[in-house]
Short mmCIF file of C-alpha atoms and ligand atoms in Angstrom, two decimals:
data_model
loop_
_atom_site.label_atom_id
_atom_site.label_comp_id
_atom_site.label_asym_id
_atom_site.label_seq_id
_atom_site.Cartn_x
_atom_site.Cartn_y
_atom_site.Cartn_z
CA UNK A 1 59.68 169.54 66.98
CA UNK A 2 59.25 172.21 64.14
CA UNK A 3 55.25 173.03 63.51
CA UNK A 4 53.60 174.98 61.22
CA UNK A 5 51.54 177.79 62.44
CA UNK A 6 49.10 179.95 60.31
CA UNK A 7 47.55 183.45 60.67
CA UNK A 8 44.28 183.79 62.36
CA UNK A 9 41.65 185.77 60.22
CA UNK A 10 38.04 185.67 61.59
CA UNK A 11 37.57 182.44 62.37
CA UNK A 12 39.95 180.79 60.10
CA UNK A 13 43.59 179.81 60.49
CA UNK A 14 45.19 180.52 57.11
CA UNK A 15 48.74 180.44 55.44
CA UNK A 16 49.96 183.73 53.29
CA UNK A 17 48.27 184.70 50.75
CA UNK A 18 51.60 184.68 48.89
CA UNK A 19 52.31 181.13 50.40
CA UNK A 20 55.64 182.16 51.36
CA UNK A 21 56.71 181.47 54.98
CA UNK A 22 59.88 181.99 57.08
CA UNK A 23 61.01 180.08 60.48
CA UNK A 24 61.65 181.08 64.27
CA UNK A 25 64.78 179.58 65.64
CA UNK A 26 65.93 178.88 69.22
CA UNK A 27 68.44 181.19 70.22
CA UNK A 28 70.12 179.22 72.51
CA UNK A 29 70.47 176.67 69.71
CA UNK A 30 69.87 177.39 66.17
CA UNK A 31 69.72 173.60 64.87
CA UNK A 32 66.10 173.88 66.71
CA UNK A 33 63.51 175.47 64.44
CA UNK A 34 60.39 176.23 66.82
CA UNK A 35 57.98 176.74 63.61
CA UNK A 36 57.28 177.65 60.54
CA UNK A 37 55.13 180.95 60.15
CA UNK A 38 53.40 182.93 56.73
CA UNK A 39 55.12 185.49 55.42
CA UNK A 40 52.31 188.04 54.95
CA UNK A 41 51.90 190.90 53.30
CA UNK A 42 49.08 193.81 52.75
CA UNK A 43 46.71 191.48 51.16
CA UNK A 44 46.82 189.35 54.45
CA UNK A 45 46.58 192.49 56.81
CA UNK A 46 43.55 193.72 54.52
CA UNK A 47 41.68 190.64 55.30
CA UNK A 48 42.53 190.73 58.77
CA UNK A 49 41.34 194.12 59.21
CA UNK A 50 38.05 193.35 57.24
CA UNK A 51 37.25 190.39 59.71
CA UNK A 52 37.82 192.78 62.53
CA UNK A 53 35.60 195.07 61.07
CA UNK A 54 33.16 192.53 60.34
CA UNK A 55 32.96 191.64 64.43
CA UNK A 56 32.96 195.25 65.61
CA UNK A 57 29.18 195.74 65.62
CA UNK A 58 28.58 192.77 67.64
CA UNK A 59 31.60 192.64 70.26
CA UNK A 60 31.47 196.39 70.99
CA UNK A 61 27.44 196.37 71.70
CA UNK A 62 28.18 192.95 73.89
CA UNK A 63 27.38 194.68 77.66
CA UNK A 64 31.40 195.39 79.09
CA UNK A 65 30.31 192.82 81.66
CA UNK A 66 30.48 190.14 79.26
CA UNK A 67 33.14 190.83 77.84
CA UNK A 68 34.99 191.02 81.47
CA UNK A 69 33.49 187.49 81.91
CA UNK A 70 34.88 186.14 78.75
CA UNK A 71 38.53 187.75 80.01
CA UNK A 72 38.24 185.93 83.25
CA UNK A 73 37.94 182.64 81.21
CA UNK A 74 40.77 183.80 79.59
CA UNK A 75 42.61 184.49 82.21
CA UNK A 76 42.28 180.77 84.19
CA UNK A 77 42.83 179.42 80.45
CA UNK A 78 46.39 180.92 80.65
CA UNK A 79 47.04 180.33 84.06
CA UNK A 80 46.33 176.47 83.28
CA UNK A 81 48.44 176.45 80.08
CA UNK A 82 51.42 179.00 81.81
CA UNK A 83 53.72 176.25 82.04
CA UNK A 84 53.24 174.97 78.65
CA UNK A 85 53.24 178.81 77.44
CA UNK A 86 56.43 179.48 79.14
CA UNK A 87 58.13 176.32 78.07
CA UNK A 88 57.48 177.82 74.44
CA UNK A 89 58.67 181.15 75.41
CA UNK A 90 62.12 179.83 77.04
CA UNK A 91 62.49 177.84 73.29
CA UNK A 92 61.74 180.23 71.38
CA UNK A 93 62.91 183.79 72.81
CA UNK A 94 65.62 182.51 75.35
CA UNK A 95 64.76 183.78 78.38
CA UNK A 96 65.16 181.71 81.55
CA UNK A 97 61.99 179.54 82.62
CA UNK A 98 61.48 181.28 85.56
CA UNK A 99 61.13 184.68 83.89
CA UNK A 100 59.49 183.29 81.19
CA UNK A 101 56.75 182.10 83.74
CA UNK A 102 56.51 185.74 84.96
CA UNK A 103 55.88 186.71 81.50
CA UNK A 104 53.31 184.83 81.11
CA UNK A 105 51.64 185.53 84.67
CA UNK A 106 52.27 189.07 83.97
CA UNK A 107 49.16 188.27 80.86
CA UNK A 108 47.32 186.69 83.25
CA UNK A 109 47.31 189.32 85.70
CA UNK A 110 46.25 192.01 83.01
CA UNK A 111 43.79 189.79 81.87
CA UNK A 112 42.25 189.49 85.44
CA UNK A 113 42.40 193.06 85.98
CA UNK A 114 41.12 194.22 82.68
CA UNK A 115 38.13 191.51 83.17
CA UNK A 116 37.52 193.62 86.42
CA UNK A 117 37.00 196.74 84.39
CA UNK A 118 34.37 195.26 82.52
CA UNK A 119 32.05 196.19 85.96
CA UNK A 120 33.76 199.44 85.77
CA UNK A 121 34.98 201.80 82.71
CA UNK A 122 34.28 204.19 84.52
CA UNK A 123 33.30 207.45 83.02
CA UNK A 124 32.59 210.74 84.85
CA UNK A 125 29.60 213.07 86.19
CA UNK A 126 29.82 216.61 86.94
CA UNK A 127 27.22 219.08 87.87
CA UNK A 128 26.04 221.45 85.07
CA UNK A 129 26.22 224.82 84.88
CA UNK A 130 22.63 225.27 84.41
CA UNK A 131 19.62 223.95 86.15
CA UNK A 132 18.03 220.97 85.03
CA UNK A 133 20.58 219.90 83.21
CA UNK A 134 22.75 216.64 83.57
CA UNK A 135 26.16 216.07 82.31
CA UNK A 136 28.34 213.19 82.02
CA UNK A 137 31.21 211.26 79.82
CA UNK A 138 31.17 208.13 78.83
CA UNK A 139 33.66 205.84 77.45
CA UNK A 140 33.08 204.54 73.82
CA UNK A 141 34.94 201.95 71.83
CA UNK A 142 36.81 203.16 68.90
CA UNK A 143 37.36 200.43 66.13
CA UNK A 144 39.57 198.04 64.95
CA UNK A 145 43.17 198.46 66.62
CA UNK A 146 46.53 197.46 65.30
CA UNK A 147 49.15 195.74 67.59
CA UNK A 148 52.76 195.60 67.05
CA UNK A 149 54.72 193.62 69.60
CA UNK A 150 58.18 193.05 70.19
CA UNK A 151 60.03 190.03 71.22
CA UNK A 152 61.31 190.61 74.72
CA UNK A 153 58.05 190.24 76.43
CA UNK A 154 56.32 187.89 73.62
CA UNK A 155 53.27 187.38 75.87
CA UNK A 156 53.28 190.07 78.56
CA UNK A 157 53.42 193.12 76.09
CA UNK A 158 50.60 191.75 73.67
CA UNK A 159 48.67 190.82 76.97
CA UNK A 160 48.92 194.65 78.25
CA UNK A 161 47.78 195.97 74.42
CA UNK A 162 45.33 193.51 73.90
CA UNK A 163 42.98 193.28 76.96
CA UNK A 164 42.42 196.96 77.45
CA UNK A 165 41.40 197.22 73.83
CA UNK A 166 38.88 194.39 73.98
CA UNK A 167 37.46 195.51 77.25
CA UNK A 168 36.98 198.78 75.94
CA UNK A 169 34.97 197.08 72.87
CA UNK A 170 37.42 197.55 70.22
CA UNK A 171 38.43 194.53 67.63
CA UNK A 172 42.38 194.01 66.94
CA UNK A 173 44.69 192.87 64.28
CA UNK A 174 48.07 191.78 65.75
CA UNK A 175 51.50 191.97 64.43
CA UNK A 176 54.21 189.77 66.82
CA UNK A 177 58.05 190.37 66.00
CA UNK A 178 59.50 188.27 63.74
CA UNK A 179 61.59 186.36 66.00
CA UNK A 180 58.85 185.52 68.12
CA UNK A 181 55.55 184.08 66.23
CA UNK A 182 54.58 181.05 68.38
CA UNK A 183 54.15 182.85 71.46
CA UNK A 184 51.93 185.15 70.05
CA UNK A 185 50.04 182.28 68.03
CA UNK A 186 49.28 179.76 70.84
CA UNK A 187 48.64 182.85 73.43
CA UNK A 188 45.92 183.45 70.88
CA UNK A 189 45.06 180.17 70.10
CA UNK A 190 43.95 180.13 74.08
CA UNK A 191 42.22 183.25 73.80
CA UNK A 192 39.82 181.79 71.16
CA UNK A 193 39.30 178.65 73.46
CA UNK A 194 38.56 180.86 76.29
CA UNK A 195 35.81 182.35 74.10
CA UNK A 196 36.86 185.53 72.51
CA UNK A 197 34.55 185.53 69.26
CA UNK A 198 35.49 185.00 65.82
CA UNK A 199 36.90 188.02 64.25
CA UNK A 200 37.91 190.04 67.46
CA UNK A 201 41.29 189.25 67.20
CA UNK A 202 43.31 188.71 64.38
CA UNK A 203 47.22 187.83 63.89
CA UNK A 204 49.13 188.53 61.02
CA UNK A 205 52.87 187.27 61.10
CA UNK A 206 55.45 188.72 58.84
CA UNK A 207 57.88 191.84 58.40
CA UNK A 208 57.75 195.20 59.85
CA UNK A 209 58.25 196.12 56.17
CA UNK A 210 55.44 194.13 55.03
CA UNK A 211 52.93 193.55 57.60
CA UNK A 212 53.69 196.38 60.04
CA UNK A 213 53.53 199.10 57.65
CA UNK A 214 50.46 197.87 55.82
CA UNK A 215 49.01 197.71 59.67
CA UNK A 216 50.12 201.49 60.01
CA UNK A 217 48.88 202.63 56.55
CA UNK A 218 45.49 200.83 56.77
CA UNK A 219 42.85 203.61 56.48
CA UNK A 220 40.13 201.44 58.52
CA UNK A 221 42.50 200.65 61.29
CA UNK A 222 41.91 203.86 63.98
CA UNK A 223 44.63 203.03 66.68
CA UNK A 224 47.93 201.65 66.79
CA UNK A 225 50.01 200.76 70.10
CA UNK A 226 53.74 199.82 69.29
CA UNK A 227 56.43 198.64 71.38
CA UNK A 228 60.04 198.69 70.05
CA UNK A 229 63.02 200.82 68.72
CA UNK A 230 63.09 204.43 68.92
CA UNK A 231 63.52 205.03 65.03
CA UNK A 232 60.81 202.83 64.53
CA UNK A 233 57.98 204.56 66.56
CA UNK A 234 59.49 207.62 65.17
CA UNK A 235 58.39 206.24 61.65
CA UNK A 236 55.08 204.77 62.53
CA UNK A 237 54.31 208.16 63.81
CA UNK A 238 54.70 210.13 60.71
CA UNK A 239 53.29 207.41 58.59
CA UNK A 240 50.14 207.12 60.93
CA UNK A 241 49.45 210.54 60.61
CA UNK A 242 48.77 210.38 57.13
CA UNK A 243 45.35 208.55 58.41
CA UNK A 244 45.11 210.71 61.72
CA UNK A 245 45.54 207.30 64.01
CA UNK A 246 46.24 207.86 67.45
CA UNK A 247 49.38 206.20 68.18
CA UNK A 248 51.15 205.05 71.65
CA UNK A 249 54.90 204.19 71.56
CA UNK A 250 56.79 202.27 74.17
CA UNK A 251 60.44 202.82 72.93
CA UNK A 252 63.83 202.79 74.47
CA UNK A 253 65.20 203.47 77.93
CA UNK A 254 68.62 203.49 79.53
CA UNK A 255 67.94 203.28 83.10
CA UNK A 256 69.71 204.30 85.78
CA UNK A 257 70.09 202.86 89.58
CA UNK A 258 71.61 205.14 91.75
CA UNK A 259 73.61 203.97 94.53
CA UNK A 260 74.26 206.35 97.17
CA UNK A 261 76.87 206.06 100.03
CA UNK A 262 74.44 205.14 102.76
CA UNK A 263 72.91 202.32 100.76
CA UNK A 264 72.66 198.45 101.87
CA UNK A 265 75.32 197.70 99.13
CA UNK A 266 74.27 193.79 99.51
CA UNK A 267 70.38 194.56 98.09
CA UNK A 268 71.74 197.07 96.25
CA UNK A 269 74.22 194.21 94.58
CA UNK A 270 71.06 191.57 94.37
CA UNK A 271 68.80 194.29 92.78
CA UNK A 272 71.77 195.34 89.93
CA UNK A 273 72.39 191.93 88.97
CA UNK A 274 69.09 191.32 88.54
CA UNK A 275 68.08 194.78 86.78
CA UNK A 276 71.18 194.31 84.23
CA UNK A 277 71.14 191.05 83.20
CA UNK A 278 67.82 189.56 84.02
CA UNK A 279 66.16 188.91 80.16
CA UNK A 280 70.34 189.03 79.41
CA UNK A 281 69.67 192.83 79.58
CA UNK A 282 66.99 193.04 77.15
CA UNK A 283 64.22 195.03 78.57
CA UNK A 284 63.21 198.46 77.93
CA UNK A 285 63.60 198.46 81.64
CA UNK A 286 67.18 197.16 81.75
CA UNK A 287 69.57 198.85 84.51
CA UNK A 288 72.09 199.74 81.74
CA UNK A 289 73.57 202.37 83.93
CA UNK A 290 74.59 202.43 87.92
CA UNK A 291 75.38 205.63 89.28
CA UNK A 292 77.26 205.39 92.57
CA UNK A 293 78.90 207.58 94.66
CA UNK A 294 82.23 207.90 94.31
CA UNK A 295 83.64 206.95 97.88
CA UNK A 296 81.91 203.40 97.34
CA UNK A 297 82.65 203.12 93.90
CA UNK A 298 85.41 200.38 93.47
CA UNK A 299 84.22 198.82 96.32
CA UNK A 300 81.06 198.20 94.57
CA UNK A 301 82.41 197.56 91.07
CA UNK A 302 84.34 194.60 92.95
CA UNK A 303 81.39 193.26 94.65
CA UNK A 304 79.67 193.36 91.30
CA UNK A 305 82.57 191.60 89.46
CA UNK A 306 82.50 188.48 92.01
CA UNK A 307 78.82 187.99 91.49
CA UNK A 308 78.92 188.73 88.08
CA UNK A 309 81.92 186.26 87.61
CA UNK A 310 79.41 183.45 89.00
CA UNK A 311 76.49 183.65 86.73
CA UNK A 312 76.00 180.60 84.60
CA UNK A 313 75.12 180.87 80.90
CA UNK A 314 73.40 178.57 78.96
CA UNK A 315 69.61 176.96 77.65
CA UNK A 316 66.89 178.70 79.88
CA UNK A 317 65.01 175.58 80.17
CA UNK A 318 68.22 174.42 82.20
CA UNK A 319 67.73 175.03 86.10
CA UNK A 320 71.07 175.74 86.49
CA UNK A 321 71.00 179.00 83.94
CA UNK A 322 71.05 182.25 85.23
CA UNK A 323 71.55 184.16 82.35
CA UNK A 324 70.11 182.91 78.69
CA UNK A 325 70.71 184.02 75.26
CA UNK A 326 70.39 187.25 73.10
CA UNK A 327 67.51 187.07 70.90
CA UNK A 328 69.82 186.56 68.06
CA UNK A 329 73.47 186.87 65.95
CA UNK A 330 72.44 190.51 64.74
CA UNK A 331 72.33 191.20 68.71
CA UNK A 332 75.50 189.59 69.55
CA UNK A 333 77.15 191.55 66.70
CA UNK A 334 75.54 195.04 68.08
CA UNK A 335 76.45 194.27 71.48
CA UNK A 336 79.96 193.27 70.51
CA UNK A 337 80.09 196.60 68.70
CA UNK A 338 79.20 198.35 71.57
CA UNK A 339 81.80 196.80 74.02
CA UNK A 340 84.49 197.74 71.44
CA UNK A 341 83.42 201.26 71.82
CA UNK A 342 83.21 200.98 75.63
CA UNK A 343 86.88 199.65 75.78
CA UNK A 344 88.30 202.94 74.32
CA UNK A 345 85.76 204.90 76.83
CA UNK A 346 86.32 203.09 80.31
CA UNK A 347 87.77 200.48 82.45
CA UNK A 348 85.90 197.03 81.07
CA UNK A 349 86.00 194.57 84.69
CA UNK A 350 84.18 191.62 83.07
CA UNK A 351 82.74 190.53 79.85
CA UNK A 352 83.09 191.95 76.53
CA UNK A 353 82.99 189.14 74.24
CA UNK A 354 80.16 187.05 72.64
CA UNK A 355 80.50 183.75 74.73
CA UNK A 356 81.26 180.46 72.43
CA UNK A 357 82.40 178.07 74.73
CA UNK A 358 80.69 174.33 74.84
CA UNK A 359 77.06 174.23 73.78
CA UNK A 360 77.16 177.97 74.01
CA UNK A 361 78.53 178.19 70.52
CA UNK A 362 75.30 176.51 69.34
CA UNK A 363 73.53 179.72 70.20
CA UNK A 364 73.52 183.89 70.53
CA UNK A 365 75.44 184.16 73.79
CA UNK A 366 77.27 187.15 75.67
CA UNK A 367 79.25 187.24 78.33
CA UNK A 368 77.61 189.43 81.15
CA UNK A 369 79.47 192.77 80.81
CA UNK A 370 80.82 195.78 83.25
CA UNK A 371 82.43 198.94 82.61
CA UNK A 372 83.59 200.82 85.22
CA UNK A 373 84.82 204.40 85.80
CA UNK A 374 82.42 205.52 83.13
CA UNK A 375 81.85 209.35 81.95
CA UNK A 376 78.32 209.57 82.15
CA UNK A 377 78.23 211.15 78.48
CA UNK A 378 80.60 208.12 76.99
CA UNK A 379 78.69 206.34 74.18
CA UNK A 380 77.70 203.22 76.08
CA UNK A 381 76.37 205.38 79.16
CA UNK A 382 74.01 207.32 76.37
CA UNK A 383 73.19 204.46 73.85
CA UNK A 384 70.30 201.82 74.19
CA UNK A 385 72.39 198.72 74.11
CA UNK A 386 69.86 196.10 74.75
CA UNK A 387 71.84 193.38 76.02
CA UNK A 388 74.06 192.60 79.04
CA UNK A 389 76.11 195.26 79.66
CA UNK A 390 75.97 197.81 82.12
CA UNK A 391 78.05 201.12 83.03
CA UNK A 392 79.21 202.37 86.35
CA UNK A 393 79.57 205.86 86.56
CA UNK A 394 80.98 207.53 89.53
CA UNK A 395 79.08 210.78 91.01
CA UNK A 396 80.69 213.02 94.01
CA UNK A 397 77.56 214.98 94.85
CA UNK A 398 73.54 214.84 94.76
CA UNK A 399 73.33 217.63 92.02
CA UNK A 400 75.63 215.83 89.86
CA UNK A 401 73.60 212.65 90.37
CA UNK A 402 70.31 214.21 89.23
CA UNK A 403 72.00 215.91 86.28
CA UNK A 404 73.33 212.19 85.27
CA UNK A 405 70.33 210.59 86.07
CA UNK A 406 68.72 213.01 83.35
CA UNK A 407 71.22 213.66 80.93
CA UNK A 408 69.99 210.69 78.36
CA UNK A 409 67.25 211.37 75.88
CA UNK A 410 65.16 208.40 77.39
CA UNK A 411 63.24 208.95 80.52
CA UNK A 412 61.56 205.09 81.43
CA UNK A 413 62.78 203.82 84.83
CA UNK A 414 65.00 205.34 87.41
CA UNK A 415 65.80 203.94 91.15
CA UNK A 416 67.74 205.09 93.99
CA UNK A 417 69.15 203.16 97.00
CA UNK A 418 69.35 205.03 99.83
CA UNK A 419 68.56 204.85 103.54
CA UNK A 420 67.88 208.79 103.62
CA UNK A 421 63.97 209.21 103.48
CA UNK A 422 64.50 213.02 102.19
CA UNK A 423 66.89 211.71 99.20
CA UNK A 424 64.04 209.34 98.63
CA UNK A 425 61.48 211.75 98.06
CA UNK A 426 63.78 214.09 96.20
CA UNK A 427 64.49 211.14 93.43
CA UNK A 428 61.04 211.11 92.71
CA UNK A 429 60.82 214.55 92.26
CA UNK A 430 63.59 215.14 90.19
CA UNK A 431 64.45 211.88 88.29
CA UNK A 432 62.66 212.66 84.60
CA UNK A 433 61.13 209.27 84.26
CA UNK A 434 57.84 207.31 83.88
CA UNK A 435 58.95 204.98 86.58
CA UNK A 436 60.47 205.97 89.91
CA UNK A 437 61.78 203.13 92.48
CA UNK A 438 63.41 203.49 95.69
CA UNK A 439 65.70 200.37 97.22
CA UNK A 440 64.37 198.24 94.30
CA UNK A 441 66.09 197.74 91.15
CA UNK A 442 64.81 199.35 87.74
CA UNK A 443 62.08 196.27 86.34
CA UNK A 444 59.45 194.86 87.72
CA UNK A 445 56.39 197.02 87.17
CA UNK A 446 53.01 195.66 88.01
CA UNK A 447 49.78 195.52 85.90
CA UNK A 448 47.74 197.75 87.55
CA UNK A 449 49.77 200.80 87.28
CA UNK A 450 50.51 203.14 84.65
CA UNK A 451 53.65 201.94 82.06
CA UNK A 452 55.94 204.04 79.87
CA UNK A 453 58.25 207.19 79.80
CA UNK A 454 59.21 210.59 79.60
CA UNK A 455 61.24 212.16 76.29
CA UNK A 456 62.33 209.55 73.53
CA UNK A 457 60.81 206.48 75.53
CA UNK A 458 57.63 207.71 73.99
CA UNK A 459 55.22 209.90 73.01
CA UNK A 460 53.22 210.79 76.19
CA UNK A 461 50.90 207.65 76.50
CA UNK A 462 51.01 204.88 79.01
CA UNK A 463 50.30 201.20 79.12
CA UNK A 464 48.10 199.30 81.81
CA UNK A 465 46.26 200.50 84.76
CA UNK A 466 43.55 202.92 84.12
CA UNK A 467 45.63 204.93 81.82
CA UNK A 468 45.19 201.94 78.96
CA UNK A 469 41.40 202.61 79.32
CA UNK A 470 41.99 206.64 78.24
CA UNK A 471 44.19 205.00 75.40
CA UNK A 472 41.64 202.66 74.04
CA UNK A 473 38.24 204.34 74.39
CA UNK A 474 37.08 207.71 72.96
CA UNK A 475 35.18 210.23 75.58
CA UNK A 476 31.76 211.41 74.62
CA UNK A 477 30.44 213.89 76.45
CA UNK A 478 26.73 214.13 77.17
CA UNK A 479 24.07 216.80 78.70
CA UNK A 480 20.70 216.19 79.10
CA UNK A 481 18.46 219.09 79.59
CA UNK A 482 15.26 218.36 81.28
CA UNK A 483 14.37 222.32 81.98
CA UNK A 484 11.95 222.24 78.97
CA UNK A 485 13.66 225.43 77.34
CA UNK A 486 16.52 226.97 75.91
CA UNK A 487 19.21 227.38 78.29
CA UNK A 488 22.23 228.98 76.64
CA UNK A 489 25.67 227.62 78.10
CA UNK A 490 27.80 230.58 79.08
CA UNK A 491 25.11 233.34 78.11
CA UNK A 492 22.37 232.69 80.40
CA UNK A 493 24.15 233.60 83.57
CA UNK A 494 21.17 235.09 85.38
CA UNK A 495 21.70 232.32 88.17
CA UNK A 496 25.07 233.71 88.87
CA UNK A 497 23.92 237.18 88.05
CA UNK A 498 21.09 237.41 90.60
CA UNK A 499 23.69 236.67 93.79
C1 UN1 B 501 60.27 195.91 79.53
O1 UN1 B 501 61.11 196.34 80.29
O2 UN1 B 501 60.31 195.94 78.09
O3 UN1 B 501 58.82 195.82 84.47
C2 UN1 B 501 58.89 195.61 80.06
C3 UN1 B 501 58.98 194.91 84.00
C4 UN1 B 501 58.33 193.95 83.48
C5 UN1 B 501 57.86 194.61 81.96
C6 UN1 B 501 59.13 194.98 81.28
N1 UN1 B 501 56.70 194.12 84.18
O4 UN1 B 501 60.21 194.44 84.14
#
């Protein structure tokens, strides 16, 4: 089943200069090796940057609507290969097949959206302060961008970053997470089949220390877009400052679903289970805190326990599976270390341990876990666990709710279940986050609105939607004076003075 994959540099698929390799394995079955990949280093990154630089003049000069036409073709090709890519994703990353299809669909959606931007890429035109003078701002491409992506959305997140970068006229060097390189390589193969010219997109697989750092340090790369751990993001920011790169960071979350006493509890239950245990809790937007009015705490915890007890763990390709594996054994250990902490901080309702029964012993599984009666400042309610673990936190008032929601270092996604329209609007105003939901869980952002968060979730940038165009283009303000004489801005104010 295992395949040998290579880096894409210019128009060639090549091994690492060192000849070294690493493998990726199926997290549901460690005996299944998905592929063997180049363990690349700075030399490979440098070759990729040179290829991206060489491709830049032609790609950036191609009219944007034409770049868009290529992206339309790419979108259609991704749609044709949706099932194949989704199956590969489940084998390599573990998420259940329905979710893998959603991941690929998100890439298709972004491809269509950004393809359409080829005919817009709107700039600004404004009236000038002076007579007989024209003023406008246009978008320009920046150059070679570096894209470093995580394993939890191995196709959607590369698409979020790459398609806006391409439509703006940039060329790219991508590094996938070491757990999911096959998804990236297959995705990029389809892009080249769709007609993205050689060198416009380059892929280098390998470790963060070897490949990631070389991308961040490379003087010819002007922009870095990264999704991953907060500590890594801070380190990237620091390193990238040396070469004055523009950096977009999409980092952690500790996302709350608030369930008010008037909420539709059945709806809230469905949404909590989906937001907390979908993707085995390995989403930046996962609901890892369930903030409930104390009057319904015990009722809701019991509803949740009963439902979670029915969830079936297993291989994501099996249609009976509700919850797939976590990404690897290191993740199992990290999650287990938090459930040890949690047992001392709160009531364990269900789960709490790695799942090793029968076939599950072949992979990296963790039982869906609920803690109840959790204090808002407990470690399990403050730190990102990135697994199928959620904490139910009781509150007594709306003021306390706002304090609890905002009382974490992250600010990605927040949600409120209520029938009270006034509270709904208050939550949008008062919850400090980049995504706000009402009567909907914390996951499920769409491709054409900005995605990102406040505080330690990032450094203020947003992905997808129009916001992504701002990140991947440079503004140029243009003034055309057709008065035929010297007009001094801010000095020749006679127009105003005459009044
Ligand atoms: C993530 O949470 O890591 O909003 C990305 C969602 C998806 C993307 C999530 N569209 O759940």
